[in-house]
Amino acid sequence: MSLDKKGKTFVISGPSGVGKSTVLKALFEGRGDLYFSVSATTRKPRPGEVNGVNYWFLDDQQFTDKEEAGDFLETATVHGLARYGTPLKPVQEHLAEGVPTILEIDLQGARRVKQRAKELGLEVVYVFIAPPSFDELVRRLKGRGTETPEEVAKRLETAHVELSAENEFDVTIVNDDVDKAAEDLWRVIASEYGITE
Ligand code: 5GP
């Protein structure tokens, strides 16, 4: 890939259960030259999740210490249940190498990045992943089976808010087919980098 000197940041948001992680997994399987920002979180790992791969799993005190040290690009409490944050340094290091850098974060985080982009000299493209319909989102979220009914209810509450913020984003990708959504996302990145293939 021919890269600009300075990389671009792609903020990927969308309601919980829309399939962001699956779309990103499909994108990364096809492309090695992208950087996925591994977030820190205070939530407990789900079965199969690996520290340093899916998230950096921290306790509350560790998270607070890092936040106070200015180690995060942004942080948010998501669904009122756990804290999440994007480690700043790895993002800056990859951008300095010109690598397209992907942040999978919630709406609050996306807004925070918008506030800080200028100060940090970030060039950001905001991408919203939308479900084919709200009913489909409910079905996917319940079908995942990894959350308690209380957590599912919280996530649906948040989903209503997040869906109404779609117009704050530069691009919307509807996830009705994972491979197609991953390809659409790649097109967005490629066009920002002036890549034609
Ligand atoms: P989950 O717990 O299902 O992995 O993620 C819950 C939500 O937290 C998702 O909407 C995800 O995009 C968001 N999230 C993950 N990492 C971060 C982060 O570093 N910052 C923010 N603001 N949200 C994040």
PDB file of C-alpha atoms and ligand atoms in Angstrom:
ATOM      1  CA  MET A   1       0.000   0.000   0.000  1.00  0.00           C
ATOM      2  CA  SER A   2       1.342   3.431  -0.751  1.00  0.00           C
ATOM      3  CA  LEU A   3       0.853   5.545   2.306  1.00  0.00           C
ATOM      4  CA  ASP A   4       0.759   9.234   3.019  1.00  0.00           C
ATOM      5  CA  LYS A   5       3.450  10.298   5.507  1.00  0.00           C
ATOM      6  CA  LYS A   6       0.852  10.922   8.150  1.00  0.00           C
ATOM      7  CA  GLY A   7      -1.831   8.309   8.744  1.00  0.00           C
ATOM      8  CA  LYS A   8      -5.545   8.810   9.058  1.00  0.00           C
ATOM      9  CA  THR A   9      -7.748   7.736  11.898  1.00  0.00           C
ATOM     10  CA  PHE A  10     -11.013   5.904  11.258  1.00  0.00           C
ATOM     11  CA  VAL A  11     -13.518   6.048  14.104  1.00  0.00           C
ATOM     12  CA  ILE A  12     -15.961   3.152  13.803  1.00  0.00           C
ATOM     13  CA  SER A  13     -19.111   3.467  15.891  1.00  0.00           C
ATOM     14  CA  GLY A  14     -22.597   2.059  15.942  1.00  0.00           C
ATOM     15  CA  PRO A  15     -24.987   0.453  18.380  1.00  0.00           C
ATOM     16  CA  SER A  16     -24.004  -2.537  20.442  1.00  0.00           C
ATOM     17  CA  GLY A  17     -24.903  -5.763  18.627  1.00  0.00           C
ATOM     18  CA  VAL A  18     -24.666  -4.239  15.143  1.00  0.00           C
ATOM     19  CA  GLY A  19     -21.667  -6.444  14.378  1.00  0.00           C
ATOM     20  CA  LYS A  20     -18.807  -3.910  14.445  1.00  0.00           C
ATOM     21  CA  SER A  21     -16.300  -6.456  15.753  1.00  0.00           C
ATOM     22  CA  THR A  22     -17.318  -9.043  13.136  1.00  0.00           C
ATOM     23  CA  VAL A  23     -17.028  -6.523  10.318  1.00  0.00           C
ATOM     24  CA  LEU A  24     -13.625  -5.392  11.583  1.00  0.00           C
ATOM     25  CA  LYS A  25     -12.457  -8.986  11.935  1.00  0.00           C
ATOM     26  CA  ALA A  26     -13.409  -9.594   8.286  1.00  0.00           C
ATOM     27  CA  LEU A  27     -11.611  -6.399   7.275  1.00  0.00           C
ATOM     28  CA  PHE A  28      -8.424  -7.343   9.147  1.00  0.00           C
ATOM     29  CA  GLU A  29      -8.396 -10.882   7.760  1.00  0.00           C
ATOM     30  CA  GLY A  30      -8.067  -9.432   4.290  1.00  0.00           C
ATOM     31  CA  ARG A  31      -5.627  -6.609   5.130  1.00  0.00           C
ATOM     32  CA  GLY A  32      -2.452  -6.672   7.184  1.00  0.00           C
ATOM     33  CA  ASP A  33      -1.460  -3.042   6.812  1.00  0.00           C
ATOM     34  CA  LEU A  34      -4.009  -1.509   9.142  1.00  0.00           C
ATOM     35  CA  TYR A  35      -3.718  -0.865  12.861  1.00  0.00           C
ATOM     36  CA  PHE A  36      -6.565  -1.806  15.204  1.00  0.00           C
ATOM     37  CA  SER A  37      -6.406   0.190  18.412  1.00  0.00           C
ATOM     38  CA  VAL A  38      -6.740  -2.152  21.402  1.00  0.00           C
ATOM     39  CA  SER A  39      -8.817  -0.366  24.040  1.00  0.00           C
ATOM     40  CA  ALA A  40      -8.563  -0.644  27.792  1.00  0.00           C
ATOM     41  CA  THR A  41     -11.667  -1.595  29.731  1.00  0.00           C
ATOM     42  CA  THR A  42     -12.782  -2.316  33.282  1.00  0.00           C
ATOM     43  CA  ARG A  43     -15.338  -4.887  32.162  1.00  0.00           C
ATOM     44  CA  LYS A  44     -14.622  -8.561  32.737  1.00  0.00           C
ATOM     45  CA  PRO A  45     -13.322 -10.612  29.769  1.00  0.00           C
ATOM     46  CA  ARG A  46     -15.907 -12.672  27.897  1.00  0.00           C
ATOM     47  CA  PRO A  47     -15.059 -16.318  27.233  1.00  0.00           C
ATOM     48  CA  GLY A  48     -12.319 -16.474  24.613  1.00  0.00           C
ATOM     49  CA  GLU A  49     -11.227 -12.842  24.968  1.00  0.00           C
ATOM     50  CA  VAL A  50      -7.492 -12.374  25.414  1.00  0.00           C
ATOM     51  CA  ASN A  51      -5.757  -9.581  27.320  1.00  0.00           C
ATOM     52  CA  GLY A  52      -3.851  -7.347  24.913  1.00  0.00           C
ATOM     53  CA  VAL A  53      -5.679  -8.753  21.884  1.00  0.00           C
ATOM     54  CA  ASN A  54      -9.357  -7.893  22.369  1.00  0.00           C
ATOM     55  CA  TYR A  55      -8.852  -5.399  25.183  1.00  0.00           C
ATOM     56  CA  TRP A  56      -6.446  -4.476  27.910  1.00  0.00           C
ATOM     57  CA  PHE A  57      -8.442  -5.619  30.941  1.00  0.00           C
ATOM     58  CA  LEU A  58      -7.785  -3.263  33.864  1.00  0.00           C
ATOM     59  CA  ASP A  59      -9.274  -2.849  37.309  1.00  0.00           C
ATOM     60  CA  ASP A  60     -10.841   0.450  38.278  1.00  0.00           C
ATOM     61  CA  GLN A  61      -7.725   1.801  39.987  1.00  0.00           C
ATOM     62  CA  GLN A  62      -5.419   0.927  37.103  1.00  0.00           C
ATOM     63  CA  PHE A  63      -7.822   2.626  34.696  1.00  0.00           C
ATOM     64  CA  THR A  64      -8.005   5.756  36.861  1.00  0.00           C
ATOM     65  CA  ASP A  65      -4.207   5.921  37.157  1.00  0.00           C
ATOM     66  CA  LYS A  66      -3.802   5.786  33.377  1.00  0.00           C
ATOM     67  CA  GLU A  67      -6.554   8.329  32.842  1.00  0.00           C
ATOM     68  CA  GLU A  68      -4.935  10.734  35.295  1.00  0.00           C
ATOM     69  CA  ALA A  69      -1.557  10.249  33.622  1.00  0.00           C
ATOM     70  CA  GLY A  70      -3.093  11.405  30.314  1.00  0.00           C
ATOM     71  CA  ASP A  71      -2.516   8.028  28.674  1.00  0.00           C
ATOM     72  CA  PHE A  72      -5.882   7.956  26.903  1.00  0.00           C
ATOM     73  CA  LEU A  73      -7.007   9.672  23.722  1.00  0.00           C
ATOM     74  CA  GLU A  74     -10.568   9.394  25.014  1.00  0.00           C
ATOM     75  CA  THR A  75     -12.494   7.537  27.682  1.00  0.00           C
ATOM     76  CA  ALA A  76     -16.167   6.807  28.287  1.00  0.00           C
ATOM     77  CA  THR A  77     -18.401   4.870  30.633  1.00  0.00           C
ATOM     78  CA  VAL A  78     -20.437   2.688  28.302  1.00  0.00           C
ATOM     79  CA  HIS A  79     -23.956   1.434  29.117  1.00  0.00           C
ATOM     80  CA  GLY A  80     -23.326   2.802  32.632  1.00  0.00           C
ATOM     81  CA  LEU A  81     -21.564  -0.494  33.310  1.00  0.00           C
ATOM     82  CA  ALA A  82     -17.849  -0.258  32.558  1.00  0.00           C
ATOM     83  CA  ARG A  83     -15.155   2.241  31.564  1.00  0.00           C
ATOM     84  CA  TYR A  84     -13.407   2.088  28.202  1.00  0.00           C
ATOM     85  CA  GLY A  85     -10.464   4.071  26.863  1.00  0.00           C
ATOM     86  CA  THR A  86      -8.249   4.365  23.785  1.00  0.00           C
ATOM     87  CA  PRO A  87      -4.516   4.295  24.633  1.00  0.00           C
ATOM     88  CA  LEU A  88      -3.023   7.398  22.982  1.00  0.00           C
ATOM     89  CA  LYS A  89       0.603   6.415  22.403  1.00  0.00           C
ATOM     90  CA  PRO A  90       0.131   3.404  20.079  1.00  0.00           C
ATOM     91  CA  VAL A  91      -2.310   5.457  18.003  1.00  0.00           C
ATOM     92  CA  GLN A  92       0.222   8.275  17.613  1.00  0.00           C
ATOM     93  CA  GLU A  93       3.026   5.837  16.801  1.00  0.00           C
ATOM     94  CA  HIS A  94       1.085   4.137  14.015  1.00  0.00           C
ATOM     95  CA  LEU A  95      -0.157   7.421  12.573  1.00  0.00           C
ATOM     96  CA  ALA A  96       3.433   8.674  12.470  1.00  0.00           C
ATOM     97  CA  GLU A  97       4.227   5.647  10.296  1.00  0.00           C
ATOM     98  CA  GLY A  98       1.307   6.513   7.996  1.00  0.00           C
ATOM     99  CA  VAL A  99      -0.713   3.452   8.995  1.00  0.00           C
ATOM    100  CA  PRO A 100      -4.523   3.674   8.778  1.00  0.00           C
ATOM    101  CA  THR A 101      -5.628   3.462  12.394  1.00  0.00           C
ATOM    102  CA  ILE A 102      -9.000   2.036  13.381  1.00  0.00           C
ATOM    103  CA  LEU A 103     -10.770   2.985  16.607  1.00  0.00           C
ATOM    104  CA  GLU A 104     -13.846   0.920  17.449  1.00  0.00           C
ATOM    105  CA  ILE A 105     -15.449   3.112  20.088  1.00  0.00           C
ATOM    106  CA  ASP A 106     -18.875   4.248  21.272  1.00  0.00           C
ATOM    107  CA  LEU A 107     -20.702   7.472  20.430  1.00  0.00           C
ATOM    108  CA  GLN A 108     -19.393   9.375  23.461  1.00  0.00           C
ATOM    109  CA  GLY A 109     -15.859   8.374  22.499  1.00  0.00           C
ATOM    110  CA  ALA A 110     -16.422   9.461  18.892  1.00  0.00           C
ATOM    111  CA  ARG A 111     -17.601  12.883  20.112  1.00  0.00           C
ATOM    112  CA  ARG A 112     -14.591  13.177  22.403  1.00  0.00           C
ATOM    113  CA  VAL A 113     -12.228  12.389  19.522  1.00  0.00           C
ATOM    114  CA  LYS A 114     -13.980  15.128  17.519  1.00  0.00           C
ATOM    115  CA  GLN A 115     -13.294  17.593  20.334  1.00  0.00           C
ATOM    116  CA  ARG A 116      -9.615  16.643  20.554  1.00  0.00           C
ATOM    117  CA  ALA A 117      -8.756  15.978  16.913  1.00  0.00           C
ATOM    118  CA  LYS A 118      -7.445  19.463  16.194  1.00  0.00           C
ATOM    119  CA  GLU A 119      -5.363  19.727  19.365  1.00  0.00           C
ATOM    120  CA  LEU A 120      -3.790  16.331  18.608  1.00  0.00           C
ATOM    121  CA  GLY A 121      -3.410  16.982  14.877  1.00  0.00           C
ATOM    122  CA  LEU A 122      -5.552  13.996  13.914  1.00  0.00           C
ATOM    123  CA  GLU A 123      -7.222  13.603  10.545  1.00  0.00           C
ATOM    124  CA  VAL A 124     -10.324  11.596  11.303  1.00  0.00           C
ATOM    125  CA  VAL A 125     -13.036   9.920   9.249  1.00  0.00           C
ATOM    126  CA  TYR A 126     -16.139   9.014  11.247  1.00  0.00           C
ATOM    127  CA  VAL A 127     -17.878   5.824  10.124  1.00  0.00           C
ATOM    128  CA  PHE A 128     -21.253   4.679  11.447  1.00  0.00           C
ATOM    129  CA  ILE A 129     -22.161   0.995  11.232  1.00  0.00           C
ATOM    130  CA  ALA A 130     -25.957   0.652  11.086  1.00  0.00           C
ATOM    131  CA  PRO A 131     -28.177  -2.426  11.416  1.00  0.00           C
ATOM    132  CA  PRO A 132     -30.580  -3.291   8.577  1.00  0.00           C
ATOM    133  CA  SER A 133     -33.410  -2.538  11.072  1.00  0.00           C
ATOM    134  CA  PHE A 134     -33.965  -2.038  14.795  1.00  0.00           C
ATOM    135  CA  ASP A 135     -35.724  -5.439  15.063  1.00  0.00           C
ATOM    136  CA  GLU A 136     -32.690  -7.115  13.562  1.00  0.00           C
ATOM    137  CA  LEU A 137     -30.465  -5.344  16.086  1.00  0.00           C
ATOM    138  CA  VAL A 138     -32.600  -6.647  18.975  1.00  0.00           C
ATOM    139  CA  ARG A 139     -32.448 -10.147  17.523  1.00  0.00           C
ATOM    140  CA  ARG A 140     -28.636 -10.049  17.189  1.00  0.00           C
ATOM    141  CA  LEU A 141     -28.097  -8.619  20.638  1.00  0.00           C
ATOM    142  CA  LYS A 142     -30.295 -11.232  22.340  1.00  0.00           C
ATOM    143  CA  GLY A 143     -28.925 -14.043  20.155  1.00  0.00           C
ATOM    144  CA  ARG A 144     -25.340 -13.312  21.182  1.00  0.00           C
ATOM    145  CA  GLY A 145     -26.109 -14.817  24.588  1.00  0.00           C
ATOM    146  CA  THR A 146     -23.083 -13.273  26.276  1.00  0.00           C
ATOM    147  CA  GLU A 147     -24.974 -10.678  28.339  1.00  0.00           C
ATOM    148  CA  THR A 148     -27.457 -10.958  31.188  1.00  0.00           C
ATOM    149  CA  PRO A 149     -31.037  -9.731  30.487  1.00  0.00           C
ATOM    150  CA  GLU A 150     -30.190  -6.592  32.492  1.00  0.00           C
ATOM    151  CA  GLU A 151     -27.149  -5.923  30.302  1.00  0.00           C
ATOM    152  CA  VAL A 152     -29.166  -6.552  27.127  1.00  0.00           C
ATOM    153  CA  ALA A 153     -31.754  -4.000  28.312  1.00  0.00           C
ATOM    154  CA  LYS A 154     -28.996  -1.430  28.990  1.00  0.00           C
ATOM    155  CA  ARG A 155     -27.471  -2.009  25.574  1.00  0.00           C
ATOM    156  CA  LEU A 156     -30.834  -1.554  23.834  1.00  0.00           C
ATOM    157  CA  GLU A 157     -31.365   1.676  25.725  1.00  0.00           C
ATOM    158  CA  THR A 158     -27.957   2.908  24.531  1.00  0.00           C
ATOM    159  CA  ALA A 159     -28.714   1.645  21.004  1.00  0.00           C
ATOM    160  CA  HIS A 160     -31.718   4.005  20.707  1.00  0.00           C
ATOM    161  CA  VAL A 161     -29.485   6.973  21.540  1.00  0.00           C
ATOM    162  CA  GLU A 162     -26.680   5.828  19.238  1.00  0.00           C
ATOM    163  CA  LEU A 163     -28.968   5.208  16.250  1.00  0.00           C
ATOM    164  CA  SER A 164     -30.256   8.755  16.408  1.00  0.00           C
ATOM    165  CA  ALA A 165     -26.684  10.123  16.157  1.00  0.00           C
ATOM    166  CA  GLU A 166     -25.996   8.669  12.712  1.00  0.00           C
ATOM    167  CA  ASN A 167     -25.994  12.128  11.111  1.00  0.00           C
ATOM    168  CA  GLU A 168     -22.903  13.101  13.159  1.00  0.00           C
ATOM    169  CA  PHE A 169     -20.833  10.687  11.066  1.00  0.00           C
ATOM    170  CA  ASP A 170     -19.213  11.140   7.644  1.00  0.00           C
ATOM    171  CA  VAL A 171     -20.217   7.749   6.253  1.00  0.00           C
ATOM    172  CA  THR A 172     -22.830   5.093   7.074  1.00  0.00           C
ATOM    173  CA  ILE A 173     -22.292   1.424   6.304  1.00  0.00           C
ATOM    174  CA  VAL A 174     -25.292  -0.885   6.699  1.00  0.00           C
ATOM    175  CA  ASN A 175     -24.245  -4.275   8.027  1.00  0.00           C
ATOM    176  CA  ASP A 176     -26.654  -6.605   6.247  1.00  0.00           C
ATOM    177  CA  ASP A 177     -23.797  -8.774   4.998  1.00  0.00           C
ATOM    178  CA  VAL A 178     -20.515  -8.930   6.913  1.00  0.00           C
ATOM    179  CA  ASP A 179     -18.183  -9.377   3.933  1.00  0.00           C
ATOM    180  CA  LYS A 180     -19.903  -6.638   1.987  1.00  0.00           C
ATOM    181  CA  ALA A 181     -19.756  -4.277   4.987  1.00  0.00           C
ATOM    182  CA  ALA A 182     -16.027  -5.054   5.414  1.00  0.00           C
ATOM    183  CA  GLU A 183     -15.473  -4.362   1.723  1.00  0.00           C
ATOM    184  CA  ASP A 184     -17.429  -1.080   1.988  1.00  0.00           C
ATOM    185  CA  LEU A 185     -15.255  -0.086   4.925  1.00  0.00           C
ATOM    186  CA  TRP A 186     -12.109  -0.923   2.989  1.00  0.00           C
ATOM    187  CA  ARG A 187     -13.385   1.287   0.124  1.00  0.00           C
ATOM    188  CA  VAL A 188     -13.713   4.194   2.564  1.00  0.00           C
ATOM    189  CA  ILE A 189     -10.133   3.706   3.792  1.00  0.00           C
ATOM    190  CA  ALA A 190      -8.762   3.161   0.288  1.00  0.00           C
ATOM    191  CA  SER A 191     -10.434   6.282  -1.069  1.00  0.00           C
ATOM    192  CA  GLU A 192      -8.991   8.373   1.796  1.00  0.00           C
ATOM    193  CA  TYR A 193      -5.539   7.038   0.897  1.00  0.00           C
ATOM    194  CA  GLY A 194      -6.087   7.525  -2.826  1.00  0.00           C
ATOM    195  CA  ILE A 195      -5.723   3.791  -3.449  1.00  0.00           C
ATOM    196  CA  THR A 196      -7.379   2.388  -6.554  1.00  0.00           C
ATOM    197  CA  GLU A 197      -7.301  -1.370  -7.090  1.00  0.00           C
TER     198      GLU A 197
HETATM  199  P1  5GP B   1     -18.126  -4.467  24.421  1.00  0.00           P
HETATM  200  O1  5GP B   1     -18.182  -4.450  25.905  1.00  0.00           O
HETATM  201  O2  5GP B   1     -19.347  -5.096  23.798  1.00  0.00           O
HETATM  202  O3  5GP B   1     -16.835  -5.038  23.877  1.00  0.00           O
HETATM  203  O4  5GP B   1     -18.123  -2.941  23.944  1.00  0.00           O
HETATM  204  C1  5GP B   1     -19.140  -2.116  24.371  1.00  0.00           C
HETATM  205  C2  5GP B   1     -19.040  -0.796  23.679  1.00  0.00           C
HETATM  206  O5  5GP B   1     -17.842  -0.121  24.089  1.00  0.00           O
HETATM  207  C3  5GP B   1     -18.978  -0.888  22.157  1.00  0.00           C
HETATM  208  O6  5GP B   1     -19.916   0.046  21.643  1.00  0.00           O
HETATM  209  C4  5GP B   1     -17.575  -0.456  21.841  1.00  0.00           C
HETATM  210  O7  5GP B   1     -17.519   0.206  20.594  1.00  0.00           O
HETATM  211  C5  5GP B   1     -17.272   0.485  22.969  1.00  0.00           C
HETATM  212  N1  5GP B   1     -15.825   0.671  23.172  1.00  0.00           N
HETATM  213  C6  5GP B   1     -14.851  -0.261  23.075  1.00  0.00           C
HETATM  214  N2  5GP B   1     -13.656   0.292  23.307  1.00  0.00           N
HETATM  215  C7  5GP B   1     -13.869   1.606  23.537  1.00  0.00           C
HETATM  216  C8  5GP B   1     -13.011   2.723  23.818  1.00  0.00           C
HETATM  217  O8  5GP B   1     -11.798   2.622  23.904  1.00  0.00           O
HETATM  218  N3  5GP B   1     -13.626   3.904  24.008  1.00  0.00           N
HETATM  219  C9  5GP B   1     -14.966   4.073  23.915  1.00  0.00           C
HETATM  220  N4  5GP B   1     -15.456   5.298  24.092  1.00  0.00           N
HETATM  221  N5  5GP B   1     -15.794   3.060  23.648  1.00  0.00           N
HETATM  222  C10 5GP B   1     -15.252   1.850  23.456  1.00  0.00           C
END
